[in-house]
CSV table of C-alpha atoms and ligand atoms in Angstrom, one decimal:
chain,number,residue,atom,x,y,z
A,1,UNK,CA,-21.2,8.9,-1.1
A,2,UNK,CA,-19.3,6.0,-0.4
A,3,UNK,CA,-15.5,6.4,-0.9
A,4,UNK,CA,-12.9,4.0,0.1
A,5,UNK,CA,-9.5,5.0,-1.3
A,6,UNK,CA,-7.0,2.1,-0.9
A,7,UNK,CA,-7.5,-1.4,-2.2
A,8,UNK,CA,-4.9,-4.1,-2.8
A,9,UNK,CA,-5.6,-6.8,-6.4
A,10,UNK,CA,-3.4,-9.7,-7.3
A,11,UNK,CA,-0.9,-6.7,-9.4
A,12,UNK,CA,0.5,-7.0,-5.4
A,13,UNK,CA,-0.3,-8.5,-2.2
A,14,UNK,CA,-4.4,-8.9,-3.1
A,15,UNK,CA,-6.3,-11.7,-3.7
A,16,UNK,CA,-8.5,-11.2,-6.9
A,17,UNK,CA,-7.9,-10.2,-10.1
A,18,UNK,CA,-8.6,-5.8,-10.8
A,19,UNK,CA,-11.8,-6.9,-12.3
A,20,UNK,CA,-13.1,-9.0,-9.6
A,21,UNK,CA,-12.2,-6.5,-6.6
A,22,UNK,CA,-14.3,-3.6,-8.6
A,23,UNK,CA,-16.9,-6.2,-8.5
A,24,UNK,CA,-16.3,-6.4,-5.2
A,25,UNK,CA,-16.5,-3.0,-4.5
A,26,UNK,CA,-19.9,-2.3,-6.6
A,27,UNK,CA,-21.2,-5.5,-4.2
A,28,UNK,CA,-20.0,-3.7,-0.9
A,29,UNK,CA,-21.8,-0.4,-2.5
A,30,UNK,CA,-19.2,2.0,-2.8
A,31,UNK,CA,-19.4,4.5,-5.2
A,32,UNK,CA,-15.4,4.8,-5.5
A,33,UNK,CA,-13.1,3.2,-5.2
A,34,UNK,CA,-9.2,3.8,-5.4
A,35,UNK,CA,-6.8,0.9,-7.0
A,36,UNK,CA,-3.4,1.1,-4.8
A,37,UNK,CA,-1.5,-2.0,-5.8
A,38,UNK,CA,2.3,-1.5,-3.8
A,39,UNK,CA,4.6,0.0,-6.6
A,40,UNK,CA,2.7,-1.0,-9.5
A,41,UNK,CA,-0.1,0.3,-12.3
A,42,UNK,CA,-0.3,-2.8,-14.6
A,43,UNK,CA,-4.2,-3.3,-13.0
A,44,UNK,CA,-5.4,0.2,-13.6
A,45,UNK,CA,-6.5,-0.9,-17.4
A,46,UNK,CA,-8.5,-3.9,-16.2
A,47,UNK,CA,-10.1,-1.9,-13.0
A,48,UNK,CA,-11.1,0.7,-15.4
A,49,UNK,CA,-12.8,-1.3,-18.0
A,50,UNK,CA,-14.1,-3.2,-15.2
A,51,UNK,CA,-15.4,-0.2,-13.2
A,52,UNK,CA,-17.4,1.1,-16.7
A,53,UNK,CA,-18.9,-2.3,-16.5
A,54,UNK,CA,-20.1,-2.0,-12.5
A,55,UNK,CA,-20.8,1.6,-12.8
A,56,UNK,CA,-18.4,2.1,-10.2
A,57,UNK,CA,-16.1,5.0,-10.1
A,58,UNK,CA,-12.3,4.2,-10.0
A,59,UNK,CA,-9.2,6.4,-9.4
A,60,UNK,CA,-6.1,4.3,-10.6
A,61,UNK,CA,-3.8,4.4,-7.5
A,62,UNK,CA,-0.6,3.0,-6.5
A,63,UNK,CA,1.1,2.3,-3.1
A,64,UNK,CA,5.0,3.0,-2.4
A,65,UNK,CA,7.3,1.5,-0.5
A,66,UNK,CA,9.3,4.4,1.0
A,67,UNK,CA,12.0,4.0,3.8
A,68,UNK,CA,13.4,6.6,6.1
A,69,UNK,CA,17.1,8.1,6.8
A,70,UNK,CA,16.4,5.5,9.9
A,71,UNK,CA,15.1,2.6,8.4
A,72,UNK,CA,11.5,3.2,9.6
A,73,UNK,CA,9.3,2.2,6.8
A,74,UNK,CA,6.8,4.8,5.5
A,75,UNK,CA,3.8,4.0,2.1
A,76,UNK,CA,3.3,6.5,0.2
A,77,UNK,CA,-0.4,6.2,-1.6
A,78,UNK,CA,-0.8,8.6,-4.8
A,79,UNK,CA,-3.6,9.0,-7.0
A,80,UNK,CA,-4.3,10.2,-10.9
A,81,UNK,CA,-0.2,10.4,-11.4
A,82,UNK,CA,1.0,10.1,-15.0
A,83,UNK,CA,2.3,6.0,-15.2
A,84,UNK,CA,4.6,6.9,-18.1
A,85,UNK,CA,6.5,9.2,-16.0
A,86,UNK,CA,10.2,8.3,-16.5
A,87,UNK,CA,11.6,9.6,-13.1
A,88,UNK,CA,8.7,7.7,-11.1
A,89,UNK,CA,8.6,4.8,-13.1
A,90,UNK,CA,12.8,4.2,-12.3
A,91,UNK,CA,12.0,4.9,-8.8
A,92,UNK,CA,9.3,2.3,-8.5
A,93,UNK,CA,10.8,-0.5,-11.1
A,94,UNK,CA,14.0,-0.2,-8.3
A,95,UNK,CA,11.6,-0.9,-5.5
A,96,UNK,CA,10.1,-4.2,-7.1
A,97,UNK,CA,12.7,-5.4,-8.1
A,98,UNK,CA,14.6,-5.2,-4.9
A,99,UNK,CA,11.7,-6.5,-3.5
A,100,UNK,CA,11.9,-10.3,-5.7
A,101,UNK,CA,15.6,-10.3,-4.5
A,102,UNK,CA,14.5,-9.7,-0.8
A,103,UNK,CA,11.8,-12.5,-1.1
A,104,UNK,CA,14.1,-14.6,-2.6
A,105,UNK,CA,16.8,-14.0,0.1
A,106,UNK,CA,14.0,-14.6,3.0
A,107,UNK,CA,12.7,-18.0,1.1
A,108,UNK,CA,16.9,-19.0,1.3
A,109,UNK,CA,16.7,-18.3,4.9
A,110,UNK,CA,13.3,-19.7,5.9
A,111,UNK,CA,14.6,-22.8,3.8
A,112,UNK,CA,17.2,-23.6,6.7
A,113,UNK,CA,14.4,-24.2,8.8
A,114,UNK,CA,11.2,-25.1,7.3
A,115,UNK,CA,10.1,-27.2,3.9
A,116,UNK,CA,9.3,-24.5,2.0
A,117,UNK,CA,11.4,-23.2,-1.9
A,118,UNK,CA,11.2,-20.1,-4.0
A,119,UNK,CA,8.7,-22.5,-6.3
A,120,UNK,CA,6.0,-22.6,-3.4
A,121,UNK,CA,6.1,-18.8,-3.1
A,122,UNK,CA,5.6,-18.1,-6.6
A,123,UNK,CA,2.6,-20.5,-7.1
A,124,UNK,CA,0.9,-17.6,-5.0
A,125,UNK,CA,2.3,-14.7,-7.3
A,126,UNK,CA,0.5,-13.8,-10.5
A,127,UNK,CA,2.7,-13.1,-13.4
A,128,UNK,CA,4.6,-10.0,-13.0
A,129,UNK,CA,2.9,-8.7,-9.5
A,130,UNK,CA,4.6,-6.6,-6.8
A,131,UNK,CA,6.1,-9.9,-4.6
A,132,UNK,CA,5.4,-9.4,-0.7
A,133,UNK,CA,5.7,-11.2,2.7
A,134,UNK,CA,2.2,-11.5,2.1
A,135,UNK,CA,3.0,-14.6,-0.5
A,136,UNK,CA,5.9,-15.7,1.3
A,137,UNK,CA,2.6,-16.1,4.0
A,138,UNK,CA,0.5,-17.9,1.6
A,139,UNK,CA,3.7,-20.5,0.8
A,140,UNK,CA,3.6,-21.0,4.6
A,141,UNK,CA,-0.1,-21.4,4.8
A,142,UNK,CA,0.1,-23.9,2.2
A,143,UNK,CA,3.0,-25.9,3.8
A,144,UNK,CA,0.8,-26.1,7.0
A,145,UNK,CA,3.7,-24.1,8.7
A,146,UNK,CA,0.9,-21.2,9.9
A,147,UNK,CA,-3.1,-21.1,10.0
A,148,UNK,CA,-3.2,-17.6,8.1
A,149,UNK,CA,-1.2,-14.6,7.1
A,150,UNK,CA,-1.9,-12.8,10.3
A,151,UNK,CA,-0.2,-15.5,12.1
A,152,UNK,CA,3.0,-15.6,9.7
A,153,UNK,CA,3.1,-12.1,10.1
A,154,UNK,CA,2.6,-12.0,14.1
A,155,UNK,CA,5.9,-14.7,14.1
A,156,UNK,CA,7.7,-15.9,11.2
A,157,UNK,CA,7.5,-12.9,9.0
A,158,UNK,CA,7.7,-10.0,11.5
A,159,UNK,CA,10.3,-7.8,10.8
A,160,UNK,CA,12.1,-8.7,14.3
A,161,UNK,CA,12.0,-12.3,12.8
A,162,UNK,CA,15.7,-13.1,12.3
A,163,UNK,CA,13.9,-14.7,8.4
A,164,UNK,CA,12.9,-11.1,7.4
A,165,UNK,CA,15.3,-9.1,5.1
A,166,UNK,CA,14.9,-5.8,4.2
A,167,UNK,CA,14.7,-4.1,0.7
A,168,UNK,CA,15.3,-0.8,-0.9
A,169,UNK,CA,12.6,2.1,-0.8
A,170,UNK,CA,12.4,5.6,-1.3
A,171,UNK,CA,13.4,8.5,1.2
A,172,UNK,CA,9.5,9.4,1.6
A,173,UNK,CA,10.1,13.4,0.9
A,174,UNK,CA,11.6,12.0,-2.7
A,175,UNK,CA,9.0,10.0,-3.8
A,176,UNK,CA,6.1,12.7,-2.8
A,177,UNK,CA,8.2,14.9,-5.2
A,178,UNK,CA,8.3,12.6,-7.6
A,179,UNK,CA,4.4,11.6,-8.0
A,180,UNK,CA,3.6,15.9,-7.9
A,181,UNK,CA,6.1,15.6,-10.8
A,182,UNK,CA,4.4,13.0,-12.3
A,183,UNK,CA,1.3,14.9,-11.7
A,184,UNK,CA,-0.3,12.7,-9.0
A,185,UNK,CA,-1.8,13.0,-5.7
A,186,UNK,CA,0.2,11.8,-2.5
A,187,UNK,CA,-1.5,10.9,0.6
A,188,UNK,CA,0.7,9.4,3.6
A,189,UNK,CA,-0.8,5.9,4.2
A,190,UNK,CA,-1.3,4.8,7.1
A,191,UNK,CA,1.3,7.0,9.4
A,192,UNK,CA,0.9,5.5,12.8
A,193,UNK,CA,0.4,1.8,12.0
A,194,UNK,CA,2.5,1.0,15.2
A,195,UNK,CA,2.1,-2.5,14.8
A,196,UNK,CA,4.0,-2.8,11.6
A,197,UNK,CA,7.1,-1.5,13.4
A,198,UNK,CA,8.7,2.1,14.1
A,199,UNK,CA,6.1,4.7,13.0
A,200,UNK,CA,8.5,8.2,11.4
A,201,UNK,CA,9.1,10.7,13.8
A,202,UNK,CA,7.3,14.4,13.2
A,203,UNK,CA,10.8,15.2,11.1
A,204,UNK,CA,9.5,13.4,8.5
A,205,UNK,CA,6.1,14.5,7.7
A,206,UNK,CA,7.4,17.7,7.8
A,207,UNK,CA,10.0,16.6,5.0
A,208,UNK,CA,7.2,15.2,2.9
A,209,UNK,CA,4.7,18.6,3.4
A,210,UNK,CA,8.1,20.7,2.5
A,211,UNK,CA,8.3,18.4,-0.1
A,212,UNK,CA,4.5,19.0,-1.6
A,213,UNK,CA,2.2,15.9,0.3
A,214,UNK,CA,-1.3,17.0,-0.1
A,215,UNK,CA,-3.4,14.7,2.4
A,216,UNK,CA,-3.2,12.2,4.9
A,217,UNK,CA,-4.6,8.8,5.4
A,218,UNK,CA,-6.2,8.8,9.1
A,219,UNK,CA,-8.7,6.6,9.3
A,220,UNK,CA,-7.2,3.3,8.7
A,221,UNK,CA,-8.3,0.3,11.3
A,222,UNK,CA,-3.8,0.7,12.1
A,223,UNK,CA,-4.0,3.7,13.4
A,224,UNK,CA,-5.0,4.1,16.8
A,225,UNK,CA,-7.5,6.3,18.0
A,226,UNK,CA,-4.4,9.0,20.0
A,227,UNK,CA,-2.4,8.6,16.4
A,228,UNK,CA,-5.5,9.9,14.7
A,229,UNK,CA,-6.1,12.7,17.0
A,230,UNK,CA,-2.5,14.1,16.3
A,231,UNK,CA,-3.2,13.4,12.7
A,232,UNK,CA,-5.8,15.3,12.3
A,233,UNK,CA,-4.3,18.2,14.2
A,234,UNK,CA,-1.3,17.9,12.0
A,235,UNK,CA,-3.6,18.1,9.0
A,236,UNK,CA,-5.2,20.9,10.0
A,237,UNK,CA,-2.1,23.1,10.8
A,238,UNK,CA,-0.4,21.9,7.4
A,239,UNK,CA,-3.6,22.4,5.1
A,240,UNK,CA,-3.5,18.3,4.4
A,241,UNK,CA,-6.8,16.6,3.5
A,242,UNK,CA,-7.1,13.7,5.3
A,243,UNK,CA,-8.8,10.6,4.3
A,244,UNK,CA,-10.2,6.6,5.7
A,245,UNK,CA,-9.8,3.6,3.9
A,246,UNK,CA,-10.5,0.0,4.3
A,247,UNK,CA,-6.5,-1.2,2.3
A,248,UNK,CA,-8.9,-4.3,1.5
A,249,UNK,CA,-6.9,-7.3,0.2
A,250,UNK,CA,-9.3,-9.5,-0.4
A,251,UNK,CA,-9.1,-12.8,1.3
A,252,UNK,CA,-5.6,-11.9,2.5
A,253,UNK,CA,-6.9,-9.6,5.4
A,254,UNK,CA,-9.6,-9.3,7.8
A,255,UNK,CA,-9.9,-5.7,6.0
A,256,UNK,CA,-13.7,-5.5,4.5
A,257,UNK,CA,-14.1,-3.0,1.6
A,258,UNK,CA,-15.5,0.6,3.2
A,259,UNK,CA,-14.8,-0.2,6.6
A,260,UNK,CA,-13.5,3.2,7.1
A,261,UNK,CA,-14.6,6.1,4.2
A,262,UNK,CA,-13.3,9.2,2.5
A,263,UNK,CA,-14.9,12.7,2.7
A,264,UNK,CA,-16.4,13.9,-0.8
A,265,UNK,CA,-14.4,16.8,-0.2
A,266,UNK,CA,-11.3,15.0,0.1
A,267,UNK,CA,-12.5,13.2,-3.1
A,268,UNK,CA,-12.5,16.9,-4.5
A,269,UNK,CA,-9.5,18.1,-3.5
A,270,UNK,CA,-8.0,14.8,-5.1
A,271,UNK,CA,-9.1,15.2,-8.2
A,272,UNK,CA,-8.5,19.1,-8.1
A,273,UNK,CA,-5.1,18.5,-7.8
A,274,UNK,CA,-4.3,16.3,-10.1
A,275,UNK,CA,-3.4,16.5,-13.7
A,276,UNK,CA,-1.2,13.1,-14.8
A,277,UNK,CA,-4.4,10.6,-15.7
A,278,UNK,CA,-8.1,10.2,-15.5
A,279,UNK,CA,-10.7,8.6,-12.9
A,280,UNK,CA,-13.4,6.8,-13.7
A,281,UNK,CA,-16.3,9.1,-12.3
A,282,UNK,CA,-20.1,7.2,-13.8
B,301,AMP,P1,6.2,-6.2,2.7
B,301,AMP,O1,5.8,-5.0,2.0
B,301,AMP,O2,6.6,-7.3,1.8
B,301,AMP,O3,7.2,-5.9,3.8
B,301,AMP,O4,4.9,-6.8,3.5
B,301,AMP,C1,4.1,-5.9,4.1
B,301,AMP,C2,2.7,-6.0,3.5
B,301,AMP,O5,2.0,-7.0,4.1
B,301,AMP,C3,1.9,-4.7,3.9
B,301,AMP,O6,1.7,-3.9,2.8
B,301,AMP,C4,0.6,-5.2,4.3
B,301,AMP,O7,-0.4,-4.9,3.4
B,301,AMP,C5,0.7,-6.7,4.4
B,301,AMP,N1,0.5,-7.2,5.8
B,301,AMP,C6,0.9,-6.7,6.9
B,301,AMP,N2,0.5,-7.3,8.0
B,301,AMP,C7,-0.3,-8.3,7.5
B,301,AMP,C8,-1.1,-9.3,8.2
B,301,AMP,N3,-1.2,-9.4,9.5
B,301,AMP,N4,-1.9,-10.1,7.4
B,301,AMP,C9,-1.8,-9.9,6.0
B,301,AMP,N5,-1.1,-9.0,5.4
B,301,AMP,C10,-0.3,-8.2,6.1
B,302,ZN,ZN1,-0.2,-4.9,0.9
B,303,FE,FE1,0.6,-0.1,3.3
B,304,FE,FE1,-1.9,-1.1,1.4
């Protein structure tokens, strides 16, 4: 079984449309494949359909954008949650939103210094998606400012740039209550993706197992091979699941689809757990 539990579409920071990235998927052979657009489920309708079509399986997903007592950033992925749930649905609605006025701030910014307006940046975003540096990027690479999102993000976009704002998220422990509430699944992504900035201190993944986080995600190409190794030790003495993933975003990263897989028994205890909406199994 081939199982690959975090993908990015054009709802957020992907390239292709749901439809086209099950394609995808189906083409790289998976078997399933988890839809985990940042703080949105307006794709999981489309993947689905589309995943019937393929004959792959799906479990709608989504990513959220937490952030820490100490501003360290932490994403939460959760699977099979309820996406009427009022109480999540607030949370996350606040998130995107205050994630357009934080694009908007760092276009005003980046404006000082380069040729670039909020009308470039939006050309990349589909109608209503989850905005991200990632399209602030794709304005740059447009401009002929930078060669390719991994070089916005290794300068202009880091979050030491004096350009990059930051936006309102989550305390992580909330939001993992939240998607149990909502009847979902949550799975700490990537927790020592060290390049991105200040990985959270033990503290907090304690906070989010007290809190009822089921599984975490260890093999992701951003965590490095020590962080895995304390990972898995950490799942093992907290009764986590632990998972690998490829967070594919089409052309946007290097990420190839099932570069790193999922256990079937992590698969299990996935869908064991959950009771707020349905997978896709063929
Ligand atoms: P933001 O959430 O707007 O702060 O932007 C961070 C997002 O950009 C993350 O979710 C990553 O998926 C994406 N990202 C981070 N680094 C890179 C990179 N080097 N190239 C492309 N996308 C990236
Ligand atoms: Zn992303
Ligand atoms: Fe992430
Ligand atoms: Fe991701």
């Amino acid at each position: 079984m081939r199982i690959d539990l975090h993908a990015h579409s054009n709802i957020s920071d992907g390239t292709q449309p749901p439809a086209e990235l099950v394609a995808a998927a189906a083409a790289a052979r998976l078997d399933v494949l988890a839809l985990t657009d940042h703080d949105s489920t307006d794709g999981w309708t489309e993947a689905l359909a589309a995943a019937r079509v393929h004959g792959v399986g799906l479990l709608p997903g989504m990513e959220i954008s937490c952030k820490t007592r100490q501003g360290i950033s932490v994403h939460l992925l959760c699977y099979l949650h309820d996406p009427a749930n009022p109480a999540l649905l607030e949370e996350i609605t606040r998130a995107k939103e205050a994630r357009m006025t934080r694009a908007e701030r760092m276009v005003e910014r980046l404006a000082e210094d380069y040729p670039l307006n909020w009308d470039d940046v939006s050309a990349h975003l589909a109608p209503g998606a989850t905005v991200g540096r990632p399209h602030i990027a794709d304005a740059l690479v447009a401009a002929g400012i930078v060669a390719d999102r991994n070089e916005a993000f290794a300068g202009i976009l880091t979050s030491r740039s004096r350009y990059f704002v930051s936006h309102y998220a989550a305390d992580p422990a909330l939001a993992v209550e939240l998607v149990r509430d909502a009847g979902g699944v949550p799975v700490f992504a990537h927790p020592m993706a060290s390049a991105r900035g200040r990985v959270a201190p033990p503290e907090v993944f304690h906070d989010m197992v007290d809190a009822g986080l089921l599984g975490l995600e260890v093999d992701h190409r951003d965590n490095p091979p020590e962080g895995r190794a304390w990972l898995r030790k950490f799942a093992r003495d907290c009764g986590l699941f632990t998972t690998g993933s490829s967070d594919f975003h089409g052309r946007g990263k290097p990420n190839l689809l099932g570069e790193n897989l999922t256990d079937p028994a992590a698969l299990e205890s996935i869908l064991a757990a959950a009771s707020g909406s349905a997978p896709y199994l063929p």
